[in-house]
Short mmCIF file of C-alpha atoms and ligand atoms in Angstrom, two decimals:
data_model
loop_
_atom_site.label_atom_id
_atom_site.label_comp_id
_atom_site.label_asym_id
_atom_site.label_seq_id
_atom_site.Cartn_x
_atom_site.Cartn_y
_atom_site.Cartn_z
CA MET A 265 0.00 -0.06 0.03
CA GLN A 266 1.25 3.40 -0.89
CA SER A 267 0.51 6.88 0.13
CA ALA A 268 0.80 9.01 -3.14
CA THR A 269 2.33 12.37 -2.84
CA GLY A 270 0.79 13.88 -6.05
CA ILE A 271 3.95 15.80 -6.69
CA ASN A 272 5.17 15.43 -10.36
CA GLY A 273 8.13 13.01 -10.68
CA LEU A 274 8.46 12.24 -6.93
CA ASP A 275 5.77 9.25 -7.02
CA ILE A 276 7.54 7.73 -9.91
CA ILE A 277 10.93 7.90 -7.99
CA LEU A 278 9.16 6.31 -5.03
CA GLY A 279 7.56 3.58 -7.21
CA GLY A 280 3.91 4.78 -6.34
CA GLY A 281 4.43 6.88 -3.32
CA LEU A 282 5.56 6.73 0.46
CA PRO A 283 4.94 3.03 1.90
CA THR A 284 1.80 3.57 3.95
CA GLY A 285 2.31 3.89 7.71
CA SER A 286 5.85 4.90 7.10
CA ALA A 287 7.94 7.63 8.93
CA ILE A 288 10.17 9.49 6.47
CA ILE A 289 12.68 12.33 7.09
CA VAL A 290 13.11 15.16 4.78
CA GLU A 291 16.22 16.67 5.07
CA GLY A 292 17.64 20.02 3.58
CA ALA A 293 19.24 23.27 4.10
CA PRO A 294 17.30 26.37 4.75
CA GLY A 295 15.04 27.47 1.90
CA THR A 296 15.29 24.07 -0.02
CA GLY A 297 11.48 23.80 0.13
CA LYS A 298 10.96 21.35 3.00
CA THR A 299 7.91 23.18 4.40
CA THR A 300 6.52 23.47 0.87
CA LEU A 301 6.91 19.72 0.20
CA GLY A 302 5.26 18.91 3.57
CA ILE A 303 2.31 21.06 2.94
CA GLN A 304 1.92 19.82 -0.76
CA TYR A 305 1.90 16.07 0.56
CA LEU A 306 -0.96 17.11 2.82
CA TYR A 307 -2.88 19.20 0.56
CA ASN A 308 -2.71 16.50 -2.30
CA GLY A 309 -3.69 13.84 0.05
CA ILE A 310 -6.82 15.74 0.93
CA GLN A 311 -7.75 16.93 -2.75
CA GLN A 312 -6.64 13.91 -4.56
CA TYR A 313 -6.57 10.88 -2.19
CA ASN A 314 -9.24 11.56 0.50
CA GLU A 315 -6.63 11.36 3.13
CA ASN A 316 -6.92 14.02 5.88
CA GLY A 317 -3.88 15.36 7.49
CA ILE A 318 -2.22 17.20 10.32
CA PHE A 319 0.71 19.84 10.03
CA ILE A 320 2.58 20.45 13.26
CA THR A 321 5.06 23.37 13.41
CA PHE A 322 7.36 24.52 16.23
CA GLU A 323 8.86 27.33 14.36
CA GLU A 324 6.15 29.27 12.49
CA PHE A 325 2.51 30.79 13.18
CA PRO A 326 -0.37 29.27 11.38
CA ASP A 327 -0.85 32.73 10.01
CA GLN A 328 2.43 32.99 8.19
CA ILE A 329 1.84 29.35 6.88
CA TYR A 330 -1.41 30.25 5.46
CA THR A 331 -0.30 33.31 3.69
CA ASP A 332 3.03 31.41 2.33
CA MET A 333 0.86 28.53 0.90
CA LYS A 334 -1.69 30.95 -0.70
CA ARG A 335 1.19 31.77 -3.17
CA PHE A 336 0.76 28.15 -4.45
CA GLY A 337 -2.88 28.51 -4.43
CA TRP A 338 -3.49 26.26 -1.49
CA ASP A 339 -6.40 27.64 0.67
CA LEU A 340 -5.47 25.59 3.96
CA GLN A 341 -7.96 27.52 6.11
CA ALA A 342 -10.79 26.22 3.80
CA LEU A 343 -9.56 22.77 4.27
CA GLU A 344 -9.54 23.40 8.01
CA ARG A 345 -12.95 24.45 7.88
CA ASN A 346 -14.02 21.23 6.24
CA ASN A 347 -12.28 19.42 8.98
CA GLN A 348 -9.81 17.73 6.44
CA LEU A 349 -6.70 19.57 7.79
CA ARG A 350 -5.33 20.83 10.98
CA VAL A 351 -2.15 23.36 11.12
CA ILE A 352 -0.88 23.17 14.89
CA SER A 353 1.62 25.50 16.27
CA LEU A 354 3.08 24.43 19.65
CA SER A 355 6.21 23.76 21.43
CA PRO A 356 8.13 20.57 21.09
CA GLU A 357 7.91 19.93 24.84
CA THR A 358 4.07 20.19 24.76
CA LEU A 359 3.75 17.95 21.41
CA ILE A 360 5.81 15.19 23.28
CA GLN A 361 3.82 15.40 26.55
CA GLN A 362 0.40 15.36 24.42
CA MET A 363 1.55 12.44 22.46
CA ARG A 364 2.50 10.27 25.41
CA GLU A 365 -1.04 10.89 26.95
CA THR A 366 -3.76 8.65 26.05
CA ASP A 367 -6.69 10.68 25.03
CA GLY A 368 -4.35 13.75 24.95
CA LEU A 369 -4.60 16.43 22.51
CA PHE A 370 -2.51 14.44 19.80
CA GLU A 371 -4.86 11.36 19.91
CA THR A 372 -8.14 13.69 20.01
CA LEU A 373 -6.79 15.51 16.93
CA ILE A 374 -6.18 12.29 15.00
CA LYS A 375 -9.78 10.81 15.82
CA GLU A 376 -11.38 14.11 15.10
CA ILE A 377 -10.60 14.22 11.51
CA ASP A 378 -9.68 10.77 10.83
CA CYS A 379 -6.07 11.60 10.08
CA ARG A 380 -3.88 9.56 7.76
CA ARG A 381 -0.92 11.67 6.99
CA ILE A 382 1.23 14.00 9.32
CA VAL A 383 3.99 16.38 8.90
CA ILE A 384 6.23 17.61 11.75
CA ASP A 385 8.21 20.78 10.88
CA SER A 386 10.77 20.16 12.08
CA ILE A 387 12.25 17.50 14.26
CA SER A 388 15.66 19.26 14.57
CA LEU A 389 14.46 20.89 17.77
CA LEU A 390 13.12 17.62 19.28
CA LYS A 391 16.37 16.06 19.56
CA PHE A 392 17.80 18.90 21.91
CA LEU A 393 14.87 19.16 24.20
CA ASN A 394 17.33 17.70 26.70
CA ARG A 395 20.56 19.30 25.97
CA ASP A 396 22.30 17.36 28.92
CA SER A 397 22.17 14.03 27.01
CA GLU A 398 21.92 12.83 23.62
CA ILE A 399 20.29 9.64 25.11
CA LYS A 400 17.24 11.67 25.95
CA GLY A 401 17.17 12.88 22.33
CA ARG A 402 17.19 9.42 21.13
CA GLU A 403 14.35 8.40 23.55
CA ILE A 404 12.19 11.23 22.27
CA LEU A 405 12.48 10.10 18.63
CA TYR A 406 11.94 6.55 19.54
CA THR A 407 8.61 7.77 21.17
CA LEU A 408 7.59 9.67 18.09
CA ARG A 409 8.33 6.77 15.86
CA ASN A 410 6.24 4.52 18.11
CA ILE A 411 3.31 6.81 18.41
CA LEU A 412 3.29 7.42 14.69
CA ARG A 413 3.20 3.61 14.16
CA LYS A 414 0.48 3.18 16.59
CA PHE A 415 -1.80 5.38 14.83
CA LYS A 416 -0.65 4.27 11.22
CA LEU A 417 0.14 7.42 10.08
CA THR A 418 2.20 7.98 7.06
CA SER A 419 4.37 10.94 8.12
CA LEU A 420 7.16 13.37 6.86
CA LEU A 421 9.68 14.70 9.53
CA ILE A 422 11.26 17.65 8.45
CA GLN A 423 14.99 18.06 9.47
CA GLU A 424 17.62 20.78 8.97
CA GLN A 425 20.35 19.47 6.80
CA SER A 426 22.65 17.26 8.98
CA ASP A 427 26.50 17.48 8.50
CA LEU A 428 27.12 15.70 5.33
CA ASN A 429 30.77 15.34 6.14
CA ALA A 430 30.10 13.93 9.71
CA GLU A 431 31.93 10.66 10.39
CA HIS A 432 28.70 8.82 11.90
CA VAL A 433 25.55 8.51 10.37
CA PRO A 434 22.94 10.37 12.35
CA PHE A 435 20.87 8.36 14.74
CA GLU A 436 17.44 9.08 13.08
CA HIS A 437 18.61 7.80 9.91
CA PHE A 438 18.55 4.50 11.47
CA ILE A 439 15.30 4.51 13.31
CA PHE A 440 12.83 6.03 10.55
CA ASP A 441 11.86 4.25 7.39
CA GLY A 442 13.36 6.66 4.80
CA LEU A 443 15.11 9.59 4.08
CA ILE A 444 14.61 12.25 1.13
CA ARG A 445 17.14 14.82 0.80
CA LEU A 446 16.81 18.27 -0.85
CA SER A 447 20.03 19.83 -1.80
CA LEU A 448 20.91 23.30 -3.49
CA LYS A 449 24.17 22.72 -5.24
CA GLU A 450 26.47 24.86 -7.41
CA HIS A 451 26.04 23.53 -10.74
CA LEU A 452 29.22 24.27 -13.43
CA GLN A 453 29.79 27.51 -11.08
CA LEU A 454 27.04 29.05 -13.01
CA PHE A 455 23.90 28.66 -11.08
CA ARG A 456 22.69 26.82 -8.08
CA GLN A 457 20.65 23.78 -8.87
CA ARG A 458 17.91 22.00 -6.52
CA THR A 459 18.19 18.45 -6.44
CA MET A 460 15.98 15.80 -4.62
CA GLU A 461 17.39 12.40 -3.72
CA VAL A 462 15.79 9.40 -1.95
CA LEU A 463 18.55 7.78 0.08
CA LYS A 464 16.40 5.24 1.68
CA MET A 465 12.91 3.84 1.31
CA ARG A 466 12.34 0.67 3.52
CA GLY A 467 10.44 -2.12 1.71
CA SER A 468 10.18 -0.32 -1.72
CA SER A 469 12.49 0.05 -4.81
CA ILE A 470 13.29 3.48 -5.81
CA LEU A 471 14.78 5.25 -8.76
CA GLU A 472 18.14 6.24 -7.57
CA GLY A 473 20.12 9.24 -8.37
CA GLU A 474 19.80 13.04 -8.00
CA HIS A 475 16.55 14.40 -9.53
CA ILE A 476 16.30 18.18 -10.47
CA TYR A 477 13.40 19.80 -8.91
CA ARG A 478 11.90 23.30 -9.33
CA ILE A 479 9.73 25.43 -6.93
CA THR A 480 6.89 26.56 -9.29
CA GLU A 481 3.53 28.51 -8.80
CA GLU A 482 1.97 25.02 -8.15
CA GLY A 483 4.57 23.97 -5.62
CA ILE A 484 7.28 21.47 -6.08
CA TYR A 485 7.75 19.71 -9.50
CA VAL A 486 10.53 17.07 -9.73
CA VAL A 487 11.83 16.63 -13.30
CA LEU A 488 13.23 13.04 -13.68
CA ALA A 489 16.49 12.66 -15.04
CA SER A 490 16.15 11.96 -18.87
CA ARG A 491 17.80 8.55 -18.56
CA THR A 492 15.21 7.18 -16.21
CA VAL A 493 12.43 8.38 -18.34
CA ALA A 494 14.05 6.82 -21.44
CA ASP A 495 14.44 3.58 -19.63
CA ILE A 496 10.78 3.59 -18.55
CA GLN A 497 9.77 4.04 -22.24
CA ASP A 498 12.27 1.68 -23.55
CA SER A 499 11.61 -0.97 -21.26
CA GLU A 500 8.03 -1.27 -22.61
CA SER A 501 9.29 -1.01 -26.25
CA GLU A 502 9.10 -3.98 -28.71
CA LEU A 503 12.85 -2.87 -29.70
CA ARG A 504 13.94 -4.43 -26.47
CA LEU A 505 14.93 -8.16 -26.68
CA LYS A 506 14.22 -9.87 -23.53
CA THR A 507 17.11 -12.16 -22.30
CA GLY A 508 15.12 -14.53 -20.42
CA ILE A 509 16.83 -13.42 -17.12
CA GLN A 510 14.50 -10.90 -15.56
CA SER A 511 17.15 -9.32 -13.28
CA LEU A 512 19.40 -9.00 -16.33
CA ASP A 513 16.56 -7.24 -18.39
CA ASP A 514 15.91 -4.89 -15.53
CA ILE A 515 19.65 -3.77 -15.45
CA LEU A 516 19.57 -3.49 -19.22
CA GLY A 517 16.29 -1.20 -19.08
CA GLY A 518 14.25 -3.82 -20.46
CA GLY A 519 16.51 -6.11 -22.35
CA LEU A 520 19.04 -5.89 -25.37
CA ASP A 521 18.61 -3.08 -28.09
CA ARG A 522 17.41 -4.79 -31.36
CA GLY A 523 19.90 -3.92 -34.00
CA ASN A 524 22.83 -3.55 -31.71
CA ILE A 525 26.13 -5.34 -31.29
CA TYR A 526 26.89 -6.75 -27.68
CA MET A 527 29.78 -8.42 -26.51
CA LEU A 528 29.94 -10.73 -23.58
CA ASP A 529 33.46 -10.46 -22.14
CA THR A 530 34.07 -13.61 -20.10
CA ASN A 531 36.91 -15.88 -19.00
CA SER A 532 36.96 -19.71 -19.02
CA LYS A 533 36.25 -19.90 -15.29
CA ALA A 534 33.09 -17.93 -15.50
CA ASN A 535 29.85 -19.76 -16.31
CA TYR A 536 28.71 -18.02 -19.24
CA ARG A 537 26.71 -20.81 -20.91
CA ASN A 538 23.49 -20.20 -19.08
CA ILE A 539 23.44 -16.59 -20.05
CA ILE A 540 23.94 -17.45 -23.52
CA THR A 541 21.44 -20.16 -23.59
CA SER A 542 18.88 -18.24 -21.91
CA ILE A 543 19.24 -15.37 -24.50
CA LEU A 544 19.20 -17.88 -27.45
CA ALA A 545 16.08 -19.78 -26.09
CA GLU A 546 14.28 -16.35 -25.61
CA ARG A 547 15.03 -15.34 -29.20
CA ILE A 548 13.89 -18.67 -30.60
CA LYS A 549 10.62 -18.56 -28.52
CA ALA A 550 10.08 -15.01 -30.08
CA GLY A 551 10.39 -16.48 -33.52
CA ASP A 552 13.53 -14.76 -34.61
CA GLN A 553 15.92 -16.36 -37.20
CA LEU A 554 19.27 -17.48 -35.65
CA LEU A 555 22.64 -17.86 -36.92
CA THR A 556 25.71 -19.13 -34.96
CA ILE A 557 29.39 -19.92 -35.80
CA LEU A 558 30.14 -23.20 -33.87
CA SER A 559 33.13 -23.17 -31.65
CA SER A 560 35.47 -26.15 -31.10
CA ILE A 561 33.98 -26.62 -27.59
CA GLN A 562 30.45 -26.53 -28.36
CA SER A 563 28.73 -28.86 -30.95
CA ILE A 564 25.22 -28.60 -32.07
CA GLU A 565 24.44 -31.36 -29.94
CA GLU A 566 25.72 -29.68 -26.84
CA LEU A 567 23.71 -26.62 -27.80
CA ALA A 568 20.58 -28.89 -28.13
CA ALA A 569 21.22 -30.25 -24.80
CA LEU A 570 21.50 -26.78 -23.21
CA LEU A 571 18.47 -25.37 -25.04
CA LYS A 572 16.45 -28.33 -23.89
CA LEU A 573 16.88 -27.12 -20.31
CA HIS A 574 15.24 -23.93 -21.55
CA GLN A 575 12.38 -25.80 -23.00
CA VAL A 576 13.62 -25.44 -26.60
CA ASP A 577 13.41 -28.43 -28.92
CA LEU A 578 16.44 -27.53 -31.41
CA ASN A 579 15.50 -30.47 -33.64
CA LYS A 580 12.15 -28.63 -34.38
CA VAL A 581 13.78 -25.35 -34.57
CA ILE A 582 16.16 -26.72 -37.37
CA GLU A 583 13.45 -28.45 -38.95
CA GLU A 584 11.51 -25.36 -39.25
CA LYS A 585 14.65 -23.60 -40.77
CA LYS A 586 14.83 -21.16 -38.02
CA MET A 587 18.55 -21.61 -37.26
CA TYR A 588 21.60 -21.94 -39.16
CA PHE A 589 25.34 -22.82 -38.26
CA ILE A 590 28.74 -22.22 -39.44
CA GLU A 591 30.91 -25.10 -38.98
CA HIS A 592 34.97 -25.07 -38.79
CA TYR A 593 35.45 -28.53 -37.54
CA ASN A 594 33.55 -30.86 -40.03
CA ARG A 595 32.00 -32.85 -37.32
CA PRO A 596 29.67 -35.65 -38.39
CA LEU A 597 25.66 -34.60 -38.37
CA PRO A 598 22.40 -36.18 -38.45
CA GLU A 599 21.11 -36.18 -41.96
CA SER A 600 18.26 -34.01 -41.17
CA TRP A 601 20.64 -31.12 -40.03
CA ARG A 602 22.60 -31.04 -43.37
CA ASN A 603 20.66 -28.18 -44.87
CA SER A 604 21.12 -25.90 -41.90
CA VAL A 605 24.91 -26.21 -41.55
CA PHE A 606 27.31 -24.50 -43.79
CA HIS A 607 30.81 -26.15 -43.71
CA VAL A 608 33.71 -23.66 -43.97
CA ASN A 609 36.67 -25.89 -42.89
CA ASP A 610 38.04 -25.99 -46.54
CA LEU A 611 37.65 -22.37 -47.14
CA ASP A 612 40.64 -19.97 -46.60
CA ASN A 613 40.20 -16.61 -45.24
CA GLU A 614 39.23 -14.97 -48.69
CA LYS A 615 36.89 -17.62 -49.62
CA TYR A 616 35.32 -17.61 -46.04
CA ASN A 617 34.78 -13.74 -46.53
CA HIS A 618 33.54 -14.30 -49.96
CA PHE A 619 31.03 -16.90 -48.69
CA LEU A 620 29.72 -14.59 -46.02
CA LYS A 621 29.34 -11.66 -48.14
CA TYR A 622 27.99 -13.33 -51.18
CA GLU A 623 26.08 -16.45 -50.06
CA LEU A 624 25.05 -15.90 -46.50
CA TYR A 625 24.31 -12.42 -46.32
CA PRO A 626 22.15 -12.18 -49.43
CA LYS A 627 20.12 -15.12 -47.86
CA ILE A 628 19.58 -13.29 -44.82
CA HIS A 629 18.90 -10.12 -46.60
CA SER A 630 16.01 -11.68 -48.52
CA ASP A 631 14.58 -12.86 -45.12
CA LEU A 632 15.00 -9.49 -43.72
CA LYS A 633 12.75 -8.23 -46.51
CA ASN A 634 10.07 -10.47 -45.38
CA GLU A 635 10.43 -8.68 -42.16
CA LYS A 636 12.17 -11.68 -40.27
CA ASN A 637 14.32 -10.75 -37.34
CA TRP A 638 17.81 -12.02 -37.27
CA PHE A 639 19.91 -12.82 -34.21
CA ILE A 640 23.57 -13.66 -34.51
CA TYR A 641 25.69 -15.23 -31.89
CA TYR A 642 29.28 -16.58 -31.92
CA ASP A 643 32.35 -17.09 -30.00
CA LEU A 644 35.01 -14.63 -31.10
CA ASN A 645 37.92 -16.37 -29.77
CA ALA A 646 36.93 -19.35 -31.98
CA ILE A 647 37.22 -17.23 -35.15
CA ILE A 648 40.58 -15.91 -33.97
CA ASN A 649 41.76 -19.30 -33.50
CA GLU A 650 40.52 -20.21 -36.81
CA ARG A 651 40.94 -17.09 -39.01
CA GLY A 652 43.60 -15.42 -37.11
CA THR A 653 43.84 -11.77 -35.25
CA ASP A 654 44.47 -9.94 -38.49
CA TYR A 655 41.42 -11.53 -40.05
CA VAL A 656 39.26 -10.23 -37.18
CA LEU A 657 40.75 -6.87 -37.19
CA ARG A 658 40.26 -6.38 -40.67
CA HIS A 659 36.59 -7.54 -40.87
CA PHE A 660 34.98 -7.17 -37.65
CA ALA A 661 34.16 -3.73 -37.69
CA THR A 662 32.81 -3.84 -41.42
CA GLU A 663 30.84 -7.08 -40.62
CA THR A 664 29.07 -5.66 -37.23
CA ALA A 665 28.38 -2.27 -39.16
CA SER A 666 26.80 -4.16 -42.05
CA ALA A 667 24.78 -6.27 -39.53
CA ARG A 668 23.59 -3.27 -37.56
CA SER A 669 22.55 -1.54 -40.79
CA LYS A 670 20.30 -4.58 -41.45
CA GLY A 671 18.80 -4.50 -38.24
CA MET A 672 20.54 -7.69 -37.02
CA THR A 673 21.12 -8.08 -33.33
CA VAL A 674 24.67 -9.52 -32.66
CA LEU A 675 25.94 -11.16 -29.57
CA VAL A 676 29.58 -12.03 -29.42
CA LEU A 677 31.42 -13.92 -26.86
CA CYS A 678 34.96 -12.91 -26.11
CA ASN A 679 37.77 -13.40 -23.79
CA PHE A 680 39.30 -9.73 -23.71
CA LYS A 681 42.14 -10.86 -21.46
CA GLU A 682 43.31 -13.63 -24.10
CA VAL A 683 43.06 -11.20 -26.97
CA GLY A 684 45.07 -8.75 -25.52
CA ASN A 685 44.45 -5.04 -24.71
CA ASN A 686 44.74 -3.47 -28.12
CA VAL A 687 42.44 -5.90 -29.77
CA ALA A 688 40.09 -5.79 -26.85
CA SER A 689 39.80 -1.99 -27.09
CA PHE A 690 39.42 -2.20 -30.87
CA LEU A 691 36.54 -4.68 -30.23
CA GLU A 692 34.94 -2.67 -27.48
CA ARG A 693 34.97 0.48 -29.60
CA SER A 694 33.01 -1.61 -32.41
CA CYS A 695 30.13 -2.48 -30.35
CA ASN A 696 27.38 -0.70 -28.67
CA GLY A 697 27.32 -2.66 -25.47
CA VAL A 698 29.69 -4.79 -23.32
CA LEU A 699 28.67 -7.11 -20.52
CA LYS A 700 31.70 -8.39 -18.64
CA THR A 701 31.46 -11.47 -16.36
CA TRP A 702 34.24 -12.66 -14.11
CA VAL A 703 35.00 -14.75 -11.03
CA ASP A 704 36.62 -13.43 -8.04
CA GLY A 705 37.20 -15.98 -5.17
CA SER A 706 34.11 -18.13 -4.92
CA TYR A 707 31.66 -15.71 -6.45
CA GLN A 708 30.80 -14.56 -10.16
CA TYR A 709 29.86 -11.20 -11.03
CA LEU A 710 28.46 -9.45 -13.91
CA GLN A 711 28.58 -5.71 -15.21
CA ILE A 712 27.44 -3.78 -17.77
CA THR A 713 30.61 -1.84 -18.76
CA LYS A 714 29.27 -0.24 -22.00
CA ALA A 715 25.80 0.81 -22.93
CA SER A 716 24.38 2.60 -25.83
CA ASN A 717 22.89 5.15 -23.46
CA GLY A 718 26.38 5.66 -21.77
CA ASP A 719 25.37 4.09 -18.38
CA ILE A 720 27.66 1.58 -16.76
CA SER A 721 26.13 -0.55 -13.89
CA LYS A 722 27.42 -1.55 -10.77
CA PRO A 723 29.03 -5.12 -10.57
CA TYR A 724 26.02 -7.40 -9.67
CA LEU A 725 26.55 -10.94 -8.16
CA LEU A 726 25.66 -13.76 -10.32
CA GLU A 727 23.98 -16.41 -8.59
CA ASN A 728 23.48 -19.76 -10.22
CA MET A 729 20.43 -21.39 -9.48
CA GLN A 730 18.90 -25.17 -9.56
CA ASP A 731 15.73 -24.11 -11.55
CA PHE A 732 14.94 -22.22 -14.63
CA PRO A 733 16.24 -19.68 -15.44
CA TYR A 734 19.12 -21.00 -13.54
CA ILE A 735 20.42 -17.32 -13.09
CA ARG A 736 19.72 -14.46 -10.89
CA LEU A 737 21.67 -11.20 -10.68
CA ILE A 738 21.70 -9.56 -7.20
N1 ATP B 58 6.22 30.85 -6.29
C1 ATP B 58 7.40 30.49 -5.92
N2 ATP B 58 8.19 30.53 -7.08
C2 ATP B 58 9.59 30.20 -6.96
N3 ATP B 58 10.13 29.79 -5.65
C3 ATP B 58 9.39 29.90 -4.60
C4 ATP B 58 8.07 30.33 -4.71
N4 ATP B 58 7.63 30.40 -3.58
C5 ATP B 58 8.69 30.19 -2.72
N5 ATP B 58 9.64 29.98 -3.27
C6 ATP B 58 10.93 29.50 -2.72
O1 ATP B 58 10.72 28.48 -1.79
C7 ATP B 58 11.76 28.62 -0.89
C8 ATP B 58 11.08 28.46 0.43
O2 ATP B 58 10.44 27.08 0.66
P1 ATP B 58 10.30 26.48 2.23
O3 ATP B 58 9.82 27.45 3.01
O4 ATP B 58 9.29 25.36 1.98
O5 ATP B 58 11.74 26.03 2.25
P2 ATP B 58 12.30 25.46 3.84
O6 ATP B 58 13.11 24.44 3.43
O7 ATP B 58 11.13 24.99 4.45
O8 ATP B 58 12.98 26.59 4.36
P3 ATP B 58 13.36 26.84 5.92
O9 ATP B 58 14.38 25.92 6.33
O10 ATP B 58 13.96 28.29 6.06
O11 ATP B 58 12.11 26.60 6.81
C9 ATP B 58 12.44 29.83 -0.86
O12 ATP B 58 13.66 29.70 -1.44
C10 ATP B 58 11.58 30.68 -1.83
O13 ATP B 58 12.39 31.52 -2.49
MG1 MG B 59 10.57 25.45 6.44
#
């Protein structure tokens, strides 16, 4: 359950709103808009979500607040007359005292208007009620948290900016459920920019990062970073190819980009077969045409066995002429697969390139005209072994560019370490995206080190599971 703020952008960052019943700290320097945010949350709650609210202030008189908020077109007194809102000005001591009493002022107020949302402006003073001891301050914050929970109120607790450089994390960051930080920062030494960041939100996933906000005539307005907006749109787009691994799709913003060239940089210790098989299986299920260059360590039979674990019957796929293979090793094949396998072991580099250009690609090209999607996968180290580094350096960029221009998606497996730094950086430049997986100690990691939108991800732990889809990124 969520308690929507109704503030543009913020509900998207929060994945719908504040978790109902949670107590959230809003932290910021003077003038960053904390009071405005608090009132806006209450005002929208009443106007849009049928949730009444209480605003408690230690610092200002209600009259000042009424006047300030009129600038945004919010008539708070009208809401008070309707018993939907209460604006209360009192001392911190009185609040704590009244909160502790059953049937005290606090409880009465809440019952009177069936209050669901509360804002306290600000808790900075509460902590110092008893200056002699920090312990007392903590006790007061605990009391406050427990009372808010008891009445199942969703609350915003405003606080002056804590010292960002302080060595210890302030105590209140632990005991409350979330933290929203408003900042006013120097931008390019030209102007000051307001940014909002959700640093913690217990029990919900949030859009990370600093989002710019403005204080407009309608109150606070958060503009989401364009990247996040693009991700939201892209993830719904048909141009995203699902990998079959939900957590990987999420990191990729919905999946692989159709028509792009991806490289999976791996080493022999890392388990990459599940990743590759899952992607291939997903492409087959989606009805794509597939082409693969077989490596010396993976025959069609071995691929068939892996695909079977992903509920794909390779025999059927071959029968339907949905998958083709380039074979360098002349391994024996069942009769029914013959027409789908191109044997190239007798072709030198020049003839091989000729074959690709004048036999294979024209065939693919005619399929593309029929609006079939092609997905190509191969192990580049196998090509380097068979054709040499020079061949790859000479042809890789042109081949991938040509594939891209025809809207094919290409996934290339490569061990960057094995090919050396220069070749690796050439390859990296020639593709749109790089996924890197490696083993460190007894754990495997996966990271996106290059993406078409310029974002690199953090390293994720790759967990191998017993059951389908066998992989999870955490
Ligand atoms: N209509 C408006 N358009 C643009 N900015 C506005 C408007 N109304 C108020 N502001 C700005 O909003 C800020 C005040 O917001 P608010 O009082 O909510 O901040 P605050 O963080 O609570 O400040 P304090 O720490 O002093 O209590 C001021 O910087 C003011 O310039
Ligand atoms: Mg204020």
